[in-house]
Tab-separated table of C-alpha atoms in Angstrom:
chain	number	residue	atom	x	y	z
Z	1	LEU	CA	-0.036	0.389	-0.105
Z	2	LYS	CA	3.484	2.170	0.330
Z	3	PRO	CA	3.430	3.452	-3.093
Z	4	ALA	CA	-0.046	4.207	-3.324
Z	5	ALA	CA	-0.370	6.088	-0.649
Z	6	HIS	CA	2.581	8.378	-0.972
Z	7	ALA	CA	1.097	8.657	-4.870
Z	8	LEU	CA	-2.152	9.993	-2.793
Z	9	PHE	CA	-0.852	11.717	-0.441
Z	10	LYS	CA	1.100	13.997	-3.416
Z	11	LYS	CA	-2.488	14.706	-5.086
Z	12	LEU	CA	-3.900	16.198	-1.334
Z	13	LYS	CA	-3.267	19.843	-0.370
Z	14	ASP	CA	-1.673	20.985	2.503
Z	15	GLU	CA	-4.316	21.992	5.218
Z	16	GLU	CA	-6.213	18.293	4.048
Z	17	LEU	CA	-3.493	16.755	5.167
Z	18	GLU	CA	-2.969	18.598	7.905
Z	19	LEU	CA	-6.796	17.218	8.610
Z	20	LEU	CA	-6.375	13.527	7.827
Z	21	VAL	CA	-2.749	13.649	10.451
Z	22	GLN	CA	-5.869	15.251	13.639
Z	23	VAL	CA	-7.909	11.979	12.589
Z	24	VAL	CA	-5.979	9.605	12.013
Z	25	GLU	CA	-3.282	10.377	15.931
Z	26	SER	CA	-7.758	11.031	17.651
Z	27	ARG	CA	-8.408	8.309	15.473
Z	28	GLY	CA	-12.094	10.245	14.985
Z	29	ALA	CA	-12.908	11.078	18.355
Z	30	TRP	CA	-13.925	13.963	17.357
Z	31	GLU	CA	-16.430	14.664	14.037
Z	32	SER	CA	-13.414	16.706	11.831
Z	33	GLY	CA	-13.921	17.970	8.274
Z	34	CYS	CA	-14.252	16.055	4.862
Z	35	VAL	CA	-10.796	14.928	3.396
Z	36	LEU	CA	-11.613	15.354	-0.504
Z	37	ALA	CA	-9.259	13.898	-3.407
Z	38	PRO	CA	-9.598	13.276	-6.567
Z	39	ARG	CA	-11.928	10.585	-8.260
Z	40	GLY	CA	-9.585	9.635	-10.807
Z	41	ASP	CA	-10.389	7.726	-14.092
Z	42	PRO	CA	-12.410	4.453	-13.539
Z	43	ARG	CA	-10.089	3.050	-16.428
Z	44	GLY	CA	-7.128	3.061	-14.003
Z	45	VAL	CA	-9.182	1.306	-11.015
Z	46	LYS	CA	-7.863	-1.605	-11.591
Z	47	GLN	CA	-3.877	-0.257	-11.263
Z	48	GLY	CA	-4.914	0.438	-6.999
Z	49	LEU	CA	-7.748	1.005	-4.798
Z	50	PRO	CA	-9.516	3.296	-4.499
Z	51	PRO	CA	-8.941	6.294	-2.495
Z	52	GLN	CA	-11.407	6.226	0.338
Z	53	VAL	CA	-10.551	2.103	0.441
Z	54	LEU	CA	-7.114	2.659	0.581
Z	55	LEU	CA	-7.215	4.523	3.945
Z	56	CYS	CA	-9.478	2.841	5.190
Z	57	ARG	CA	-7.841	-0.018	4.922
Z	58	LEU	CA	-4.315	2.287	5.890
Z	59	PHE	CA	-5.316	3.348	9.258
Z	60	ARG	CA	-8.304	1.187	9.973
Z	61	TRP	CA	-9.040	-2.092	8.399
Z	62	PRO	CA	-6.604	-4.185	7.166
Z	63	ASP	CA	-8.814	-6.717	5.740
Z	64	LEU	CA	-11.179	-4.072	4.005
Z	65	HIS	CA	-10.882	-5.233	0.374
Z	66	GLN	CA	-14.278	-3.493	-1.777
Z	67	SER	CA	-16.429	-0.143	-1.110
Z	68	HIS	CA	-19.433	-1.702	-1.090
Z	69	GLU	CA	-18.382	-2.855	2.525
Z	70	LEU	CA	-17.941	0.887	3.698
Z	71	LYS	CA	-21.125	3.663	4.980
Z	72	HIS	CA	-20.281	6.856	4.502
Z	73	LEU	CA	-21.317	7.908	7.877
Z	74	CYS	CA	-24.191	10.715	8.764
Z	75	TYR	CA	-22.154	13.496	8.591
Z	76	CYS	CA	-19.989	13.306	5.617
Z	77	THR	CA	-20.763	16.337	3.124
Z	78	GLY	CA	-18.310	14.691	0.165
Z	79	GLY	CA	-19.460	10.758	-0.444
Z	80	GLN	CA	-20.958	10.214	-3.387
Z	81	GLY	CA	-20.756	13.939	-4.803
Z	82	ALA	CA	-22.682	15.568	-2.639
Z	83	CYS	CA	-20.065	18.519	-1.652
Z	84	GLY	CA	-21.866	20.581	-5.194
Z	85	ASP	CA	-18.580	18.054	-6.946
Z	86	LEU	CA	-18.757	15.706	-8.727
Z	87	ALA	CA	-14.745	15.235	-9.956
Z	88	VAL	CA	-13.841	14.915	-6.541
Z	89	LEU	CA	-14.929	12.286	-3.080
Z	90	CYS	CA	-14.237	12.290	1.116
Z	91	CYS	CA	-11.359	9.508	1.517
Z	92	ASN	CA	-11.045	10.697	5.317
Z	93	PRO	CA	-11.428	6.845	6.796
Z	94	HIS	CA	-13.340	8.108	9.945
Z	95	HIS	CA	-16.044	9.608	8.005
Z	96	PHE	CA	-16.723	5.888	7.401
Z	97	SER	CA	-18.478	2.754	8.649
Z	98	ARG	CA	-18.087	-1.093	7.377
Z	99	LEU	CA	-21.266	-2.731	7.384
Z	100	ALA	CA	-22.707	-5.409	9.284
Z	101	VAL	CA	-23.910	-8.390	8.901
Z	102	PRO	CA	-25.861	-11.121	10.724
Z	103	GLU	CA	-23.351	-13.215	12.191
Z	104	THR	CA	-23.531	-17.642	12.981
Z	105	PRO	CA	-24.823	-17.002	16.260
Z	106	PRO	CA	-24.173	-20.244	18.581
Z	107	PRO	CA	-25.155	-22.931	20.210
Z	108	PRO	CA	-28.203	-21.636	22.530
Z	109	TYR	CA	-27.179	-22.000	26.747
Z	110	LEU	CA	-31.043	-21.931	27.072
Z	111	LYS	CA	-33.317	-22.979	24.233
Z	112	VAL	CA	-36.408	-20.694	24.446
Z	113	SER	CA	-40.020	-22.422	21.563
Z	114	CYS	CA	-42.606	-19.884	21.901
Z	115	GLU	CA	-44.487	-23.174	23.503
Z	116	HIS	CA	-43.308	-21.579	26.651
Z	117	GLU	CA	-46.544	-19.523	27.717
Z	118	ASN	CA	-48.013	-22.880	26.801
Z	119	GLN	CA	-46.271	-24.067	30.142
Z	120	GLY	CA	-46.951	-22.082	32.111
Z	121	ILE	CA	-43.467	-20.931	32.210
Z	122	GLU	CA	-44.326	-16.288	33.587
Z	123	PRO	CA	-44.043	-13.725	31.257
Z	124	ALA	CA	-40.440	-11.753	32.127
Z	125	VAL	CA	-40.582	-8.139	33.385
Z	126	THR	CA	-40.216	-6.122	30.772
Z	127	PRO	CA	-40.562	-2.424	29.326
Z	128	SER	CA	-43.160	-3.218	26.661
Z	129	ARG	CA	-45.502	-4.828	28.455
Z	130	ARG	CA	-44.850	-1.840	31.508
Z	131	LYS	CA	-48.415	0.880	31.759
Z	132	ARG	CA	-48.172	3.897	31.002
Z	133	LEU	CA	-45.972	6.529	32.339
Z	134	THR	CA	-47.920	10.206	32.714
Z	135	GLN	CA	-44.359	11.432	34.008
Z	136	ASP	CA	-41.564	11.863	31.753
Z	137	GLU	CA	-39.182	11.250	35.065
Z	138	GLY	CA	-36.561	9.170	36.044
Z	139	ALA	CA	-37.067	6.241	37.609
Z	140	GLY	CA	-35.180	5.639	41.363
Z	141	PRO	CA	-34.402	2.538	42.755
Z	142	CYS	CA	-36.384	-0.620	44.245
Z	143	ALA	CA	-36.597	-3.516	45.545
Z	144	GLU	CA	-35.839	-6.826	43.375
Z	145	ALA	CA	-38.947	-7.863	44.510
Z	146	SER	CA	-41.403	-5.246	44.368
Z	147	LEU	CA	-40.766	-4.821	40.129
Z	148	LEU	CA	-41.259	-8.501	39.893
Z	149	CYS	CA	-44.618	-7.766	41.389
Z	150	SER	CA	-45.214	-5.169	39.423
Z	151	PRO	CA	-45.344	-3.681	36.020
Z	152	LEU	CA	-42.054	-0.609	34.516
Z	153	PRO	CA	-43.111	1.804	33.515
Z	154	ASP	CA	-44.307	2.669	30.403
Z	155	THR	CA	-41.806	4.986	28.228
Z	156	SER	CA	-43.848	4.546	24.891
Z	157	LEU	CA	-44.141	7.563	23.385
Z	158	SER	CA	-47.964	8.770	22.518
Z	159	TRP	CA	-49.148	11.403	20.023
Z	160	SER	CA	-48.938	14.229	22.547
Z	161	THR	CA	-45.301	13.807	23.089
Z	162	ILE	CA	-44.604	13.732	20.236
Z	163	LYS	CA	-45.839	17.110	19.054
Z	164	ASP	CA	-42.455	19.244	19.950
Z	165	GLY	CA	-40.485	17.838	16.803
Z	166	CYS	CA	-38.833	15.039	17.919
Z	167	TRP	CA	-37.397	12.177	16.048
Z	168	CYS	CA	-36.717	10.113	18.694
Z	169	LYS	CA	-36.571	9.966	22.632
Z	170	LEU	CA	-34.163	8.325	24.694
Z	171	ALA	CA	-34.278	6.316	27.538
Z	172	TYR	CA	-31.819	4.362	29.452
Z	173	TRP	CA	-31.872	1.715	31.807
Z	174	GLU	CA	-30.041	-0.249	34.014
Z	175	TYR	CA	-31.051	-3.586	34.538
Z	176	ARG	CA	-34.887	-2.797	34.946
Z	177	THR	CA	-33.815	1.144	36.352
Z	178	ARG	CA	-34.242	3.587	34.117
Z	179	VAL	CA	-31.753	6.197	35.159
Z	180	GLY	CA	-33.092	10.136	34.818
Z	181	ARG	CA	-35.181	11.448	31.924
Z	182	LEU	CA	-36.222	11.344	28.353
Z	183	TYR	CA	-33.967	12.142	26.077
Z	184	ALA	CA	-35.680	13.535	23.084
Z	185	VAL	CA	-33.429	14.374	19.710
Z	186	HIS	CA	-34.191	16.916	17.310
Z	187	GLU	CA	-31.173	16.604	15.228
Z	188	ALA	CA	-30.675	14.240	12.507
Z	189	SER	CA	-28.223	12.839	14.557
Z	190	VAL	CA	-27.439	11.893	18.223
Z	191	ASN	CA	-24.443	10.460	19.792
Z	192	VAL	CA	-25.112	8.163	23.147
Z	193	PHE	CA	-22.274	7.535	25.606
Z	194	CYS	CA	-20.112	8.864	28.828
Z	195	GLU	CA	-16.455	9.495	27.550
Z	196	LEU	CA	-16.325	11.993	24.394
Z	197	PRO	CA	-13.483	14.045	24.054
Z	198	TRP	CA	-15.616	16.668	21.435
Z	199	GLY	CA	-18.458	16.842	20.423
Z	200	SER	CA	-22.137	16.962	22.761
Z	201	GLY	CA	-25.192	15.037	22.613
Z	202	PHE	CA	-26.485	12.181	25.276
Z	203	CYS	CA	-24.091	11.137	28.141
Z	204	LEU	CA	-24.995	8.928	30.295
Z	205	ALA	CA	-22.311	9.708	32.936
Z	206	GLN	CA	-23.845	12.981	33.925
Z	207	LEU	CA	-27.472	10.756	34.937
Z	208	PRO	CA	-27.608	10.074	38.388
Z	209	ALA	CA	-28.068	6.918	39.825
Z	210	ALA	CA	-28.108	6.320	43.629
Z	211	TYR	CA	-26.663	2.551	43.645
Z	212	ARG	CA	-24.912	1.178	41.243
Z	213	SER	CA	-23.612	-2.434	41.223
Z	214	CYS	CA	-20.301	-3.666	40.205
Z	215	ALA	CA	-21.631	-5.130	36.637
Z	216	VAL	CA	-23.674	-2.212	36.390
Z	217	ARG	CA	-20.263	-0.108	36.555
Z	218	ARG	CA	-17.847	-2.843	34.873
Z	219	ALA	CA	-20.134	-2.191	31.866
Z	220	ARG	CA	-20.841	1.319	31.407
Z	221	GLY	CA	-17.064	1.490	31.922
Z	222	LYS	CA	-16.899	0.266	27.907
Z	223	ILE	CA	-19.034	2.181	26.770
Z	224	GLY	CA	-16.452	4.644	25.811
Z	225	ARG	CA	-17.188	6.991	23.152
Z	226	GLY	CA	-20.469	4.527	22.519
Z	227	LEU	CA	-22.903	5.281	19.267
Z	228	LEU	CA	-24.130	6.903	17.123
Z	229	LEU	CA	-27.938	7.059	16.148
Z	230	SER	CA	-28.953	9.228	13.048
Z	231	ARG	CA	-31.863	8.593	11.147
Z	232	GLU	CA	-32.067	8.470	7.053
Z	233	PRO	CA	-34.026	8.018	4.275
Z	234	GLY	CA	-35.589	5.492	5.226
Z	235	GLY	CA	-34.439	4.285	8.300
Z	236	VAL	CA	-32.713	4.148	11.530
Z	237	TRP	CA	-28.818	4.311	11.337
Z	238	ALA	CA	-25.754	2.844	14.344
Z	239	TYR	CA	-22.823	2.727	14.546
Z	240	ASN	CA	-20.534	1.740	17.111
Z	241	ARG	CA	-18.147	4.321	18.378
Z	242	SER	CA	-16.986	2.761	21.588
Z	243	GLU	CA	-14.186	-0.523	21.567
Z	244	HIS	CA	-16.888	-3.158	22.702
Z	245	PRO	CA	-19.348	-5.009	20.759
Z	246	ILE	CA	-23.634	-3.212	20.729
Z	247	PHE	CA	-25.819	-5.083	20.406
Z	248	VAL	CA	-29.691	-4.158	18.818
Z	249	SER	CA	-33.015	-5.691	18.435
Z	250	SER	CA	-35.874	-3.569	16.319
Z	251	PRO	CA	-38.815	-5.090	14.949
Z	252	THR	CA	-37.802	-4.856	11.492
Z	253	LEU	CA	-34.540	-6.645	11.966
Z	254	SER	CA	-36.704	-10.289	12.686
Z	255	PRO	CA	-38.014	-11.141	9.417
Z	256	PRO	CA	-41.666	-11.021	8.736
Z	257	GLY	CA	-44.001	-13.473	10.855
Z	258	ALA	CA	-40.439	-14.933	13.098
Z	259	CYS	CA	-40.997	-16.689	16.138
Z	260	GLY	CA	-37.606	-15.912	17.888
Z	261	LEU	CA	-35.798	-12.336	18.754
Z	262	THR	CA	-33.394	-11.008	16.061
Z	263	VAL	CA	-30.456	-9.701	17.970
Z	264	LEU	CA	-27.484	-7.756	16.632
Z	265	LYS	CA	-23.732	-7.866	17.184
Z	266	VAL	CA	-22.474	-4.275	15.878
Z	267	LEU	CA	-18.623	-4.605	15.789
Z	268	PRO	CA	-16.532	-1.523	16.699
Z	269	GLY	CA	-16.368	1.151	13.605
Z	270	TYR	CA	-19.621	-1.441	12.137
Z	271	SER	CA	-23.035	0.176	11.104
Z	272	ALA	CA	-26.033	-1.162	10.424
Z	273	LYS	CA	-29.342	0.013	9.563
Z	274	VAL	CA	-30.986	-0.736	13.222
Z	275	PHE	CA	-35.024	-0.402	12.084
Z	276	ASN	CA	-37.191	0.051	8.998
Z	277	TYR	CA	-38.821	2.804	7.872
Z	278	GLU	CA	-41.725	0.733	5.939
Z	279	TRP	CA	-41.100	-2.278	7.016
Z	280	ALA	CA	-42.547	-1.601	10.503
Z	281	GLY	CA	-46.198	-1.336	8.918
Z	282	ASP	CA	-46.082	-5.406	8.573
Z	283	ARG	CA	-45.370	-5.433	12.692
Z	284	ARG	CA	-48.331	-5.104	13.738
Z	285	GLY	CA	-49.693	-6.804	16.127
Z	286	TRP	CA	-45.836	-8.153	16.933
Z	287	GLN	CA	-44.998	-9.681	20.407
Z	288	LEU	CA	-41.736	-11.145	21.671
Z	289	PRO	CA	-42.002	-15.560	22.878
Z	290	GLY	CA	-42.715	-14.957	26.777
Z	291	GLU	CA	-42.449	-10.843	27.204
Z	292	GLY	CA	-46.051	-10.117	25.054
Z	293	PRO	CA	-46.691	-7.486	22.618
Z	294	CYS	CA	-43.597	-4.862	21.598
Z	295	ASP	CA	-43.837	-1.214	20.513
Z	296	THR	CA	-44.089	-2.230	16.336
Z	297	HIS	CA	-41.834	1.677	16.621
Z	298	SER	CA	-38.746	1.355	19.671
Z	299	ILE	CA	-35.191	0.083	18.895
Z	300	ARG	CA	-32.955	-1.636	22.237
Z	301	ILE	CA	-29.888	-1.585	22.400
Z	302	SER	CA	-27.195	-3.385	25.250
Z	303	PHE	CA	-24.159	-2.026	25.801
Z	304	ALA	CA	-20.819	-4.878	25.308
Z	305	LYS	CA	-23.937	-8.333	26.296
Z	306	GLY	CA	-25.853	-10.028	24.294
Z	307	TRP	CA	-29.403	-11.424	25.296
Z	308	GLY	CA	-31.403	-13.853	23.804
Z	309	PRO	CA	-31.793	-17.541	22.235
Z	310	CYS	CA	-28.473	-17.494	22.348
Z	311	TYR	CA	-26.859	-15.994	25.516
Z	312	SER	CA	-27.010	-16.876	28.714
Z	313	ARG	CA	-28.952	-13.568	29.756
Z	314	GLN	CA	-32.843	-14.233	28.126
Z	315	PHE	CA	-33.905	-10.722	28.723
Z	316	ILE	CA	-32.925	-6.793	28.043
Z	317	THR	CA	-33.385	-6.531	31.277
Z	318	SER	CA	-31.064	-8.133	32.903
Z	319	CYS	CA	-28.205	-5.959	31.241
Z	320	PRO	CA	-26.470	-3.983	33.261
Z	321	CYS	CA	-26.955	-1.450	30.575
Z	322	TRP	CA	-28.828	-0.478	27.407
Z	323	LEU	CA	-30.636	1.954	24.933
Z	324	GLU	CA	-34.764	2.183	24.535
Z	325	VAL	CA	-34.850	4.273	21.435
Z	326	LEU	CA	-38.639	4.618	20.767
Z	327	LEU	CA	-39.563	6.645	17.687
Z	328	ASN	CA	-41.541	8.766	16.274
Z	329	GLN	CA	-43.949	7.101	13.903
Z	330	PRO	CA	-43.532	9.220	10.757
Z	331	ARG	CA	-47.118	10.909	9.164
C-alpha cells in the first residue's frame, strides 16, 4: 500500500494532509471535515484501490477489500458528490463505517420456543408490557421483589409527547431501572456516550443514580464513545463508536412471521440499519415469546452484553446497561 498511499498524498492539499494527520492521531474522536481527493480515471481503478478504500485499509481495517463494504457516516458531506463537486470525493477514514451483517449464532445457552407461554412459564417483565408513564421522570432504584410484582413504567411515546418535533426519545436503563429523564432528539443524528473528548449529545455519565452494582459499573466502563444514531432516508442507523460490541434488536430486524428474537451484534467501527420504517407497518401486533406485545416503533440497544436465545441473558432487562429508542411514527 505504500506506493499507492504516497501517490494519493501528493494529490492532497496541505490543509487536507494536516486534517488527515489530526483525524488519524485522534482515531476519530471528533467529527472532522472531509478530506477531498480526486476521483481519478475509472479506467485506472483496477491498477489500485479507490482513495477511500485505500485510507480505510491503511488506517482502520487491513482486511478491507471493496468500497461496497463501507458506508458514509451521516455527517460526511463529500460522499457521492454531496459536496457539489463530482470530480472529488471524501477519503477521510473516519467518515466511513463498515456494514454489519448477521453472524452465525453460537449454540443457545437455553432453548427458548414459542410454546413457553403454554407451559406455564411466567412472562418476563419488560418495558413493552409496562403501564403508560404519566410523568417524564427517571425511575428511582427499587427492590427486586417489588419489580417482579409490579410492571415497569411505560416509556412508549404517545401522540401528545411528540408534538415538540423530535423524531425519537431515548431512555437509558440499568437492568430493570430507568435512570434519568427521557432525552428528546431533534437533530438528524445524536451521539450517546459516557466519554467523548469533543462533541455533544446524550452523555450517560451525567445521569445520577443512587446505587450501581459492580456489573453495571464494569459495563458502563465499556461504553466509552458509545454510538451514533442517525435518522436517514428509509430508516435509522446505528454506528458503534466504542471499543466493544453493541447488541441491537428491533421489530424490523426480525423476518416477517418470525417466532424468535433477532439480536444483531455490531462490532466496533461498524454500522447497521437497525430500523426500517417501511417494514414497521407489517409488524402490527408483533410480540416476543415470553414477553408479550412489543412497540413496533422502538429499538433496544445493549452495551457490551448480548441477550436472547443465543446468550445466557434471555431478556434485555438482564443486561447491565441498555438503551431504549422510542421512535416518532412518520406521518
